[in-house]
Coordinates of C-alpha atoms and ligand atoms in Angstrom, one line a residue:
Chain A
M1 CA 94.5 172.7 -178.3
E2 CA 96.3 169.4 -178.8
L3 CA 96.4 168.8 -175.0
F4 CA 92.7 169.7 -174.7
L5 CA 91.6 167.3 -177.4
M6 CA 93.7 164.5 -176.0
T7 CA 92.5 165.0 -172.5
L8 CA 89.0 165.1 -173.8
T9 CA 89.4 161.8 -175.7
T10 CA 90.9 160.1 -172.7
G11 CA 88.2 161.5 -170.5
I12 CA 85.5 160.1 -172.8
M13 CA 87.1 156.7 -172.8
V14 CA 87.6 156.5 -169.1
G15 CA 84.0 157.9 -168.8
G16 CA 82.8 154.8 -170.7
I17 CA 84.1 152.7 -167.9
Y18 CA 82.4 154.9 -165.3
A19 CA 79.2 154.6 -167.4
L20 CA 79.3 150.9 -167.0
I21 CA 79.6 151.1 -163.2
A22 CA 77.0 153.8 -163.1
L23 CA 74.6 151.5 -165.0
G24 CA 74.8 148.8 -162.3
W25 CA 74.2 151.4 -159.7
V26 CA 71.2 152.9 -161.4
L27 CA 69.7 149.5 -161.9
I28 CA 69.7 148.7 -158.2
Y29 CA 68.2 152.0 -157.5
K30 CA 65.5 151.8 -160.2
C31 CA 64.4 148.3 -159.4
S32 CA 64.5 148.3 -155.6
G33 CA 65.0 151.9 -154.5
V34 CA 68.3 151.1 -152.7
L35 CA 71.1 153.6 -152.8
N36 CA 74.0 151.1 -153.0
L37 CA 77.1 152.7 -151.3
A38 CA 79.1 149.5 -151.7
M39 CA 79.4 150.0 -155.4
G40 CA 83.1 150.8 -155.1
E41 CA 83.8 147.5 -153.5
L42 CA 81.9 145.6 -156.1
T43 CA 84.3 147.1 -158.6
L44 CA 87.2 146.0 -156.5
I45 CA 86.1 142.4 -156.1
G46 CA 85.4 141.9 -159.8
A47 CA 88.8 143.4 -160.7
Y48 CA 90.7 141.2 -158.3
V49 CA 88.9 138.1 -159.4
S50 CA 89.7 138.6 -163.0
L51 CA 93.3 139.6 -162.1
S52 CA 93.7 136.4 -160.2
F53 CA 92.5 134.3 -163.0
Y54 CA 94.7 136.2 -165.5
S55 CA 97.7 135.7 -163.2
M56 CA 97.1 132.0 -163.4
G57 CA 97.7 132.2 -167.1
I58 CA 94.1 132.1 -168.2
P59 CA 93.5 134.2 -171.3
F60 CA 92.2 137.7 -170.5
L61 CA 88.8 137.3 -172.1
L62 CA 88.2 134.0 -170.4
A63 CA 89.3 135.5 -167.1
L64 CA 86.9 138.3 -167.7
L65 CA 84.1 135.8 -168.4
F66 CA 84.9 133.9 -165.1
S67 CA 84.7 137.2 -163.2
L68 CA 81.4 137.9 -164.8
I69 CA 80.1 134.5 -163.7
I70 CA 81.4 134.9 -160.2
G71 CA 80.0 138.5 -160.1
F72 CA 76.6 137.1 -161.0
I73 CA 76.7 134.5 -158.3
L74 CA 78.0 137.0 -155.7
G75 CA 75.3 139.5 -156.7
I76 CA 72.5 137.0 -156.1
L77 CA 74.0 135.8 -152.9
T78 CA 74.5 139.4 -151.6
E79 CA 70.9 140.2 -152.3
R80 CA 69.6 136.9 -150.9
I81 CA 71.7 137.0 -147.7
F82 CA 71.8 140.7 -146.8
L83 CA 69.1 142.6 -148.5
D84 CA 66.2 140.3 -148.9
R85 CA 65.3 140.4 -145.3
L86 CA 65.3 144.2 -145.4
I87 CA 62.5 144.5 -147.9
G88 CA 60.0 146.9 -146.3
E89 CA 62.4 148.3 -143.8
P90 CA 63.0 152.1 -143.8
I91 CA 65.2 153.1 -146.7
L92 CA 67.9 154.6 -144.4
T93 CA 68.4 151.3 -142.7
V94 CA 69.0 149.6 -146.1
I95 CA 71.5 152.3 -147.1
M96 CA 73.3 151.8 -143.8
V97 CA 73.5 148.1 -144.6
T98 CA 75.1 148.9 -147.9
V99 CA 77.7 151.0 -146.0
G100 CA 78.3 148.0 -143.7
L101 CA 78.6 145.8 -146.8
S102 CA 81.2 148.1 -148.2
F103 CA 83.4 147.7 -145.1
F104 CA 82.8 144.0 -145.1
F105 CA 83.8 143.5 -148.8
R106 CA 86.8 145.8 -148.4
G107 CA 88.0 143.7 -145.4
I108 CA 87.6 140.5 -147.4
V109 CA 89.5 142.0 -150.4
E110 CA 92.4 143.1 -148.1
L111 CA 92.4 139.7 -146.4
I112 CA 92.6 137.8 -149.7
W113 CA 94.6 140.1 -152.0
G114 CA 96.5 142.3 -149.5
T115 CA 97.1 146.0 -150.0
D116 CA 100.0 146.2 -152.4
T117 CA 99.3 147.5 -155.9
R118 CA 99.0 144.6 -158.4
V119 CA 99.2 144.9 -162.1
F120 CA 98.1 142.7 -165.0
T121 CA 101.3 140.9 -166.1
P122 CA 101.9 140.6 -168.9
P123 CA 100.0 143.7 -169.9
V124 CA 96.7 142.8 -171.5
F125 CA 96.7 145.6 -174.0
P126 CA 99.7 146.6 -176.2
L127 CA 101.6 149.5 -174.6
E128 CA 102.4 151.5 -177.8
P129 CA 99.7 154.2 -178.3
I130 CA 97.6 154.4 -181.4
H131 CA 97.4 157.5 -183.6
I132 CA 93.9 158.5 -184.6
G133 CA 94.3 161.5 -186.9
P134 CA 96.1 164.1 -184.8
L135 CA 95.3 162.3 -181.6
I136 CA 97.5 159.8 -179.7
V137 CA 95.6 157.4 -177.6
G138 CA 96.8 154.7 -175.3
Q139 CA 95.5 151.3 -176.4
V140 CA 94.3 150.5 -172.9
Y141 CA 91.9 153.4 -173.0
L142 CA 90.7 152.6 -176.5
W143 CA 90.0 149.0 -175.8
S144 CA 88.5 149.6 -172.4
F145 CA 86.1 152.1 -174.1
V146 CA 85.2 149.6 -176.8
A147 CA 84.6 146.9 -174.2
A148 CA 82.5 149.2 -172.0
I149 CA 80.4 150.2 -175.0
I150 CA 79.9 146.6 -176.1
L151 CA 78.7 145.6 -172.6
L152 CA 76.4 148.6 -172.4
C153 CA 74.8 147.6 -175.7
I154 CA 74.3 144.1 -174.4
F155 CA 72.6 145.4 -171.3
V156 CA 70.4 147.7 -173.3
V157 CA 69.3 144.9 -175.6
F158 CA 68.7 142.8 -172.5
F159 CA 66.4 145.4 -171.0
Q160 CA 64.4 146.1 -174.1
Y161 CA 63.9 142.7 -175.5
T162 CA 64.2 139.9 -173.0
R163 CA 61.5 138.6 -170.7
W164 CA 63.5 139.4 -167.5
G165 CA 64.7 142.7 -168.9
L166 CA 61.1 143.8 -169.4
A167 CA 60.1 142.5 -166.1
M168 CA 62.8 144.6 -164.4
Q169 CA 61.7 147.7 -166.2
A170 CA 58.1 147.0 -165.3
T171 CA 59.0 146.5 -161.6
A172 CA 60.9 149.8 -161.7
D173 CA 57.8 151.5 -163.1
D174 CA 55.1 150.0 -160.9
E175 CA 56.1 147.2 -158.6
M176 CA 52.5 146.3 -157.5
A177 CA 51.3 146.0 -161.1
A178 CA 54.2 143.9 -162.0
L179 CA 53.5 141.6 -159.0
S180 CA 49.9 141.3 -160.2
L181 CA 51.1 139.7 -163.4
G182 CA 53.2 137.1 -161.6
V183 CA 56.6 138.9 -161.8
S184 CA 58.7 137.9 -158.9
A185 CA 60.0 141.1 -157.3
R186 CA 62.6 139.2 -155.3
F187 CA 64.0 137.7 -158.4
V188 CA 64.1 141.1 -160.0
Y189 CA 66.1 142.6 -157.1
A190 CA 68.5 139.7 -157.2
T191 CA 69.0 140.1 -160.9
A192 CA 69.6 143.8 -160.5
W193 CA 72.4 143.0 -157.9
A194 CA 73.8 140.4 -160.2
I195 CA 74.0 142.7 -163.1
A196 CA 75.4 145.5 -161.0
F197 CA 78.2 143.1 -159.7
M198 CA 79.0 142.1 -163.3
A199 CA 79.1 145.6 -164.7
A200 CA 81.2 146.8 -161.8
G201 CA 83.5 143.9 -162.1
V202 CA 84.2 144.6 -165.7
G203 CA 84.6 148.3 -164.9
G204 CA 87.0 147.5 -162.2
T205 CA 89.0 145.2 -164.4
L206 CA 89.4 147.8 -167.0
L207 CA 90.4 150.5 -164.5
G208 CA 92.9 148.0 -163.0
N209 CA 94.4 147.7 -166.5
I210 CA 94.9 151.4 -166.7
N211 CA 96.5 152.2 -163.4
G212 CA 97.2 148.9 -161.6
L213 CA 95.0 147.5 -159.0
N214 CA 94.8 148.4 -155.3
I215 CA 92.2 149.5 -152.8
S216 CA 92.0 153.0 -154.4
V217 CA 90.2 151.6 -157.4
G218 CA 87.3 151.1 -155.0
Y219 CA 87.2 154.9 -154.6
L220 CA 87.2 155.3 -158.3
G221 CA 84.1 153.1 -158.2
L222 CA 82.5 155.5 -155.9
L223 CA 83.1 158.3 -158.5
V224 CA 80.0 157.0 -160.2
L225 CA 77.9 158.6 -157.5
P226 CA 78.3 162.0 -159.0
A227 CA 77.8 160.4 -162.4
V228 CA 74.4 158.9 -161.5
V229 CA 73.2 161.9 -159.6
L230 CA 74.1 164.0 -162.6
G231 CA 72.2 161.7 -164.9
G232 CA 69.2 161.7 -162.6
L233 CA 69.4 158.6 -160.3
N234 CA 67.0 156.4 -162.2
S235 CA 67.8 157.0 -165.9
V236 CA 70.0 154.5 -167.7
P237 CA 70.9 156.9 -170.6
G238 CA 71.5 159.5 -167.8
A239 CA 74.0 157.1 -166.1
I240 CA 75.9 156.6 -169.3
M241 CA 76.0 160.3 -170.1
G242 CA 76.8 161.1 -166.5
G243 CA 79.7 158.6 -166.5
I244 CA 81.2 160.1 -169.6
I245 CA 80.8 163.7 -168.3
I246 CA 82.5 162.8 -165.1
G247 CA 85.4 161.1 -167.0
V248 CA 85.9 164.2 -169.1
L249 CA 85.7 166.6 -166.1
Q250 CA 88.1 164.5 -164.1
N251 CA 90.7 164.5 -166.9
L252 CA 90.3 168.1 -167.8
S253 CA 90.7 169.3 -164.2
G254 CA 93.7 167.0 -163.9
A255 CA 95.3 168.5 -166.9
Y256 CA 94.5 172.2 -166.3
L257 CA 93.8 172.7 -162.6
D258 CA 96.5 170.5 -161.1
R259 CA 99.0 173.2 -161.5
Y260 CA 97.0 175.6 -159.3
F261 CA 95.7 173.2 -156.8
P262 CA 98.3 170.4 -156.6
G263 CA 97.1 167.2 -155.1
G264 CA 93.6 165.7 -155.5
V265 CA 91.7 168.1 -157.8
K266 CA 91.1 165.3 -160.1
E267 CA 89.2 163.4 -157.5
I268 CA 87.3 166.3 -156.0
A269 CA 86.3 168.2 -159.2
P270 CA 83.5 165.8 -160.1
F271 CA 81.9 166.1 -156.6
V272 CA 82.2 169.9 -156.7
F273 CA 80.6 170.0 -160.1
M274 CA 77.8 167.7 -159.0
A275 CA 77.0 169.9 -156.0
V276 CA 76.9 173.1 -158.2
F277 CA 74.9 171.3 -160.9
L278 CA 72.3 170.0 -158.5
L279 CA 71.6 173.6 -157.3
F280 CA 70.3 174.3 -160.7
K281 CA 68.8 170.9 -161.8
P282 CA 67.8 168.9 -158.7
Y283 CA 66.5 166.0 -160.7
G284 CA 69.6 165.6 -162.8
L285 CA 69.7 165.6 -166.5
W286 CA 67.1 162.8 -167.2
G287 CA 65.7 162.1 -163.8
W288 CA 62.1 160.8 -163.9
E289 CA 59.6 163.3 -163.3
R290 CA 56.4 161.3 -163.3
I291 CA 54.7 161.4 -166.6
E292 CA 51.9 163.8 -166.3
R293 CA 49.1 163.9 -168.9
V294 CA 47.0 166.9 -169.4
Chain B
M1 CA 23.6 128.4 -159.1
A2 CA 23.5 125.0 -157.7
G3 CA 25.4 122.1 -159.2
E4 CA 28.9 123.1 -160.4
E5 CA 31.4 124.2 -157.8
P6 CA 32.2 127.9 -157.9
I7 CA 35.6 128.9 -159.3
L8 CA 36.2 131.2 -156.4
K9 CA 34.8 130.9 -152.9
I10 CA 35.5 133.4 -150.2
N11 CA 34.5 132.2 -146.8
N12 CA 33.9 134.8 -144.1
I13 CA 37.3 136.5 -144.4
E14 CA 38.7 139.1 -142.1
V15 CA 41.5 141.4 -143.3
K16 CA 43.8 143.6 -141.3
Y17 CA 46.3 146.1 -142.4
H18 CA 49.5 146.6 -140.3
E19 CA 48.2 144.0 -137.9
V20 CA 45.7 146.4 -136.3
I21 CA 43.5 148.1 -138.8
L22 CA 40.5 145.9 -139.3
V23 CA 39.1 146.5 -142.8
L24 CA 37.1 143.4 -143.8
K25 CA 34.9 142.0 -141.1
G26 CA 33.6 138.8 -142.4
V27 CA 33.2 138.8 -146.2
S28 CA 31.8 135.9 -148.1
I29 CA 31.6 135.9 -151.9
E30 CA 31.1 133.2 -154.5
V31 CA 32.0 133.5 -158.2
P32 CA 30.5 130.7 -160.3
K33 CA 32.5 129.3 -163.2
R34 CA 32.4 131.4 -166.4
S35 CA 30.3 134.1 -164.8
I36 CA 30.5 137.8 -164.1
V37 CA 29.9 138.9 -160.6
A38 CA 29.8 142.5 -159.5
L39 CA 30.9 143.9 -156.2
L40 CA 29.4 147.3 -155.4
G41 CA 29.9 149.8 -152.7
A42 CA 30.8 153.3 -151.8
N43 CA 34.3 154.7 -151.3
G44 CA 36.3 153.0 -148.6
A45 CA 33.9 150.1 -148.3
G46 CA 36.7 147.6 -148.8
K47 CA 36.2 146.5 -152.4
S48 CA 39.8 146.9 -153.5
T49 CA 40.9 145.2 -150.3
T50 CA 38.8 142.2 -151.1
L51 CA 40.4 141.9 -154.6
K52 CA 43.9 142.3 -153.1
A53 CA 43.1 139.6 -150.6
I54 CA 42.3 137.2 -153.5
S55 CA 45.2 138.1 -155.7
G56 CA 47.7 138.1 -152.8
L57 CA 48.8 141.7 -153.4
L58 CA 47.6 142.4 -149.9
K59 CA 50.8 141.1 -148.4
H60 CA 52.6 143.7 -150.4
E61 CA 50.8 146.5 -148.6
N62 CA 51.4 144.9 -145.2
G63 CA 47.9 143.5 -145.0
E64 CA 46.8 140.0 -144.1
V65 CA 43.9 137.6 -144.2
T66 CA 43.6 137.0 -140.4
D67 CA 40.5 134.8 -140.5
G68 CA 38.4 132.7 -142.9
S69 CA 39.6 131.2 -146.2
I70 CA 39.8 131.8 -149.9
E71 CA 39.4 128.9 -152.3
F72 CA 40.2 128.9 -156.0
M73 CA 39.1 125.8 -157.9
G74 CA 38.9 123.9 -154.7
E75 CA 42.4 124.9 -153.5
R76 CA 43.1 127.3 -150.6
I77 CA 45.1 130.3 -151.7
D78 CA 44.9 132.8 -148.9
R79 CA 48.4 132.0 -147.7
L80 CA 50.1 131.8 -151.1
S81 CA 52.3 134.5 -152.6
A82 CA 51.0 136.8 -155.3
E83 CA 53.3 135.1 -157.8
K84 CA 51.9 131.7 -157.1
I85 CA 48.3 132.9 -157.3
A86 CA 49.1 134.6 -160.6
K87 CA 50.5 131.3 -161.8
M88 CA 47.2 129.5 -160.9
G89 CA 45.3 131.8 -163.3
I90 CA 44.1 134.8 -161.3
V91 CA 45.0 138.3 -162.4
Q92 CA 44.0 141.6 -160.8
V93 CA 43.6 144.7 -162.8
I94 CA 44.5 147.3 -160.2
E95 CA 42.3 150.4 -160.0
G96 CA 43.7 153.6 -161.6
R97 CA 45.0 152.3 -165.0
R98 CA 48.4 151.4 -163.7
V99 CA 50.4 151.0 -167.0
F100 CA 54.1 150.7 -167.0
E101 CA 54.4 154.2 -168.2
H102 CA 58.0 154.1 -169.5
L103 CA 57.3 151.0 -171.6
T104 CA 55.6 150.9 -175.0
V105 CA 52.0 149.6 -175.2
E106 CA 53.3 146.3 -176.7
Q107 CA 56.0 146.0 -174.1
N108 CA 53.3 146.4 -171.4
L109 CA 51.4 143.5 -173.0
K110 CA 54.6 141.4 -173.1
V111 CA 55.2 141.8 -169.4
G112 CA 51.7 140.4 -169.1
A113 CA 53.0 137.3 -170.8
H114 CA 55.8 137.0 -168.3
L115 CA 54.6 133.6 -167.1
R116 CA 54.2 132.2 -170.6
R117 CA 57.4 130.7 -171.6
D118 CA 57.4 130.1 -175.3
G119 CA 57.6 132.8 -178.0
R120 CA 54.8 131.4 -180.1
S121 CA 52.0 131.7 -177.5
I122 CA 53.2 135.2 -176.8
K123 CA 52.5 136.1 -180.4
E124 CA 49.1 134.4 -180.3
G125 CA 48.3 136.3 -177.1
L126 CA 49.2 139.6 -178.7
E127 CA 47.1 138.8 -181.7
M128 CA 44.2 138.0 -179.5
V129 CA 44.5 141.2 -177.5
Y130 CA 44.8 143.2 -180.7
N131 CA 41.7 141.6 -182.0
Y132 CA 39.7 142.6 -179.0
F133 CA 41.3 146.0 -178.8
P134 CA 42.1 147.1 -182.4
R135 CA 43.1 150.5 -181.1
L136 CA 46.0 149.0 -179.2
R137 CA 47.4 147.6 -182.4
E138 CA 47.7 151.2 -183.7
K139 CA 49.3 152.4 -180.6
R140 CA 51.6 149.4 -180.0
N141 CA 54.8 151.3 -180.3
E142 CA 53.8 154.3 -178.3
I143 CA 55.0 154.9 -174.8
A144 CA 52.1 153.8 -172.5
G145 CA 52.5 156.9 -170.2
F146 CA 51.5 159.1 -173.1
V147 CA 48.5 157.4 -174.7
S148 CA 44.9 158.4 -173.7
G149 CA 43.2 157.3 -170.6
G150 CA 40.9 154.9 -172.5
E151 CA 43.8 153.4 -174.3
Q152 CA 45.6 153.0 -171.0
Q153 CA 42.6 151.2 -169.6
M154 CA 42.6 148.9 -172.6
T155 CA 46.3 148.3 -172.2
V156 CA 45.9 147.1 -168.6
V157 CA 43.0 144.9 -169.5
G158 CA 44.9 143.5 -172.5
R159 CA 47.9 143.0 -170.3
A160 CA 45.8 141.0 -167.9
L161 CA 44.5 139.0 -170.8
M162 CA 48.1 138.1 -171.8
T163 CA 48.5 136.1 -168.5
N164 CA 45.9 133.7 -169.9
P165 CA 43.7 134.0 -166.9
K166 CA 40.8 131.9 -165.6
L167 CA 39.6 134.7 -163.3
I168 CA 40.0 138.4 -163.8
L169 CA 39.6 140.8 -160.8
L170 CA 38.6 144.1 -162.4
D171 CA 38.9 147.2 -160.2
E172 CA 36.8 150.1 -161.4
P173 CA 37.5 150.0 -165.1
S174 CA 35.1 152.9 -165.7
M175 CA 36.8 155.3 -163.5
G176 CA 37.3 158.7 -165.1
L177 CA 36.4 157.6 -168.6
A178 CA 33.9 159.1 -171.1
P179 CA 30.6 157.2 -171.3
L180 CA 31.2 156.1 -174.9
L181 CA 34.5 154.6 -174.0
I182 CA 33.1 152.9 -170.9
H183 CA 30.5 151.3 -173.1
E184 CA 33.1 150.0 -175.5
I185 CA 35.3 148.6 -172.7
F186 CA 32.3 146.9 -171.0
N187 CA 31.3 145.4 -174.3
I188 CA 34.7 143.8 -174.6
I189 CA 34.6 142.6 -171.0
T190 CA 31.3 140.8 -171.7
R191 CA 32.8 139.3 -174.8
L192 CA 35.9 138.1 -173.0
N193 CA 33.6 136.4 -170.5
R194 CA 31.5 134.7 -173.3
E195 CA 34.1 133.9 -175.9
E196 CA 37.1 133.1 -173.7
N197 CA 35.2 131.6 -170.8
I198 CA 37.0 133.9 -168.3
S199 CA 35.2 134.4 -165.0
I200 CA 35.2 138.0 -163.8
L201 CA 34.8 139.6 -160.5
L202 CA 34.0 143.3 -161.2
V203 CA 34.3 146.1 -158.7
E204 CA 32.4 149.2 -159.6
Q205 CA 31.0 152.3 -158.0
N206 CA 28.9 152.8 -161.1
A207 CA 26.1 150.4 -160.1
K208 CA 23.9 150.9 -163.1
L209 CA 26.7 149.9 -165.4
A210 CA 27.8 146.9 -163.3
L211 CA 24.3 145.5 -163.0
N212 CA 24.0 145.6 -166.8
V213 CA 26.9 143.3 -167.4
A214 CA 26.8 141.2 -164.2
P215 CA 23.8 138.9 -163.6
Y216 CA 24.6 138.7 -159.9
A217 CA 26.0 141.2 -157.5
Y218 CA 27.1 141.8 -153.9
V219 CA 26.8 145.1 -152.1
M220 CA 29.5 146.0 -149.6
E221 CA 29.5 148.6 -146.8
N222 CA 32.0 149.2 -144.2
G223 CA 33.9 146.0 -144.7
R224 CA 30.8 143.8 -144.7
I225 CA 28.5 142.3 -147.4
V226 CA 25.1 143.9 -146.7
M227 CA 23.2 142.5 -149.6
D228 CA 23.6 140.0 -152.5
D229 CA 21.1 139.2 -155.2
T230 CA 20.5 138.9 -158.9
A231 CA 20.9 142.1 -160.9
E232 CA 17.3 142.2 -161.8
R233 CA 16.1 142.2 -158.2
L234 CA 18.8 144.6 -157.1
R235 CA 17.7 147.0 -159.7
E236 CA 14.3 147.0 -158.2
N237 CA 15.5 147.3 -154.6
P238 CA 14.6 150.7 -153.2
D239 CA 17.8 151.1 -151.2
I240 CA 19.9 150.3 -154.2
K241 CA 17.9 152.8 -156.3
D242 CA 18.5 155.4 -153.7
F243 CA 22.0 155.0 -152.8
Y244 CA 23.7 153.6 -155.8
L245 CA 21.7 154.1 -158.9
G246 CA 20.6 157.6 -157.9
L247 CA 24.0 158.8 -156.8
T248 CA 26.3 157.6 -159.5
D249 CA 24.3 157.9 -162.6
V250 CA 27.2 158.2 -164.9
G251 CA 25.8 156.0 -167.6
G252 CA 23.0 158.4 -168.3
R253 CA 23.3 162.0 -169.1
K254 CA 24.0 164.3 -166.3
S255 CA 22.8 167.9 -166.5
F256 CA 25.0 170.7 -165.3
R257 CA 22.7 171.4 -162.5
D258 CA 23.0 167.8 -161.2
V259 CA 26.7 168.2 -161.1
K260 CA 26.6 171.4 -159.2
H261 CA 24.1 169.8 -156.8
Y262 CA 26.4 166.9 -156.3
K263 CA 29.3 169.1 -155.6
R264 CA 27.4 171.2 -153.1
R265 CA 26.3 168.1 -151.3
K266 CA 29.9 166.8 -151.2
R267 CA 31.0 170.1 -149.6
W268 CA 28.5 169.7 -146.9
L269 CA 29.6 166.2 -146.2
T270 CA 33.3 167.1 -145.8
Ligands
ATP301 N1 47.5 149.9 -147.3 C1 46.5 150.3 -146.4 N2 46.9 150.5 -145.1 C2 45.9 150.8 -144.2 N3 44.6 151.0 -144.5 C3 44.2 150.8 -145.8 C4 45.2 150.4 -146.8 N4 44.5 150.3 -147.9 C5 43.2 150.6 -147.7 N5 43.0 150.9 -146.4 C6 41.7 151.2 -145.7 O1 40.8 150.2 -145.9 C7 39.5 150.7 -146.2 C8 39.0 150.1 -147.5 O2 39.8 150.5 -148.5 P1 39.6 150.0 -150.0 O3 40.6 150.6 -150.9 O4 39.5 148.5 -150.0 O5 38.2 150.6 -150.4 P2 37.4 150.6 -151.7 O6 36.0 150.1 -151.5 O7 38.2 150.0 -152.8 O8 37.2 152.2 -152.0 P3 37.3 153.0 -153.3 O9 36.0 152.9 -154.0 O10 37.6 154.4 -152.9 O11 38.4 152.5 -154.2 C9 39.7 152.2 -146.2 O12 39.2 152.7 -145.0 C10 41.1 152.5 -146.3 O13 41.5 153.6 -145.6
MG302 MG1 39.1 150.7 -154.5

């Protein structure tokens, strides 16, 4: 029972990070209809950028802020350079371009930062675990979770209350109507990529704090795919729930199934679950079915 | 109509979709300042295409003005982006009550104010919209996808109003609404024109209704303007009486037998 509760808690906390990455993913899909398969690499880049700043002796929060700024710029550039000219092309073409982008980014990461595992030194979060009632939780997990939740809240406030947040939601709902009101769809796409880059970067940084940073963190970034599909592709709350469910599943299967299927159950379980789940609920938990009025 | 320059002047435009499908074949329309002009025509005549050519939304559907020109307050706009055209003060209310269905009514209105920068004028704008459409004030916090059809139509007109427009392009605001509601909405449209000095180009299939609010109208068929005249004279025109006033008498009471008759005829046609 103890083991179960602890795995559950850790799962939820890691899930918070996945939720953050999933949010960026959903945003791009919602606003521009692009399935972004380079999400894992966005995670990597952000993580390496903040690690580099941190290694220079810059305080962690400041390093994180710099990586947010760089993520923002990279997001806009990526959209401007690679995706803008593809507006109106078949969706498959665009998806293939994101696959190309993922190889491109991965190459750049290996070129700049190499393939060895790097860690944040000195460790950002204190190593001794915290006791919450009967539970023992690593501080990395706890603080990562807190950071992820704070950022998620900031994003939600942005979408609900700011001019550009509303414009993004409007574009996702009805692009043509948004255009008729003077909303710039190109700017909305660019902002979506910028936010995705930022969210993924923070997610990657937090993941890097947990296990150290190497190329495989990029694969963790791809884990959000089952998370968003589970949540229903275009639902922000769905992405958040999906992220947490995947985190929990991953940790539970790691704790209980690894004995029987040694190796990579942890990584595969979410995908298996996604496949089975979709058999029963093809639109995910909160996928948009168009609002039909009677 | 002599004297003052019209606010909108369409000179003999030709519009193609996908570079080959010729839809407008030389359309000329003038909208005088502070007036309401109606554009009538049957399904597929090219009315919506005309509006999209003006607002620039055409480019978004892979359409293009291939000949002629469109001038707004003396400036050529047929090559500008939809965003620039919106900034100049033209707003199109697309047919079919296209609310942002996952946003609340008030959020819909706020998106309309996207190009207004400061918070105060957004508040004033909301106040103005709620004054014209008191019903929207009651529904302000409801999700737009779930309010009634009439309220959705009010939302999209109000949303257009939030852009602070000089010219509104209204595409079939009466479509699918009950006569009483249509009456209410058309009243407000007339008031907007009189009180806010907004020029309106109104597309309607319901000719009777349109000729009541618009003093001048154009009739379109097959991508061409086939007639234009004052509402008074159009109402007396035998062709108009036959084709438009007779067929789409939604404003008046329709008896059950008429509906059946209409349906039967439609079946023959298809
Ligand atoms: N995106 C498009 N691509 C190709 N052809 C189009 C497109 N949009 C409209 N058309 C064609 O252009 C013609 C005019 O369409 P339009 O929508 O302007 O008619 P309308 O007068 O508004 O009709 P309705 O009263 O049914 O709304 C139609 O034959 C239609 O098939
Ligand atoms: Mg139409």
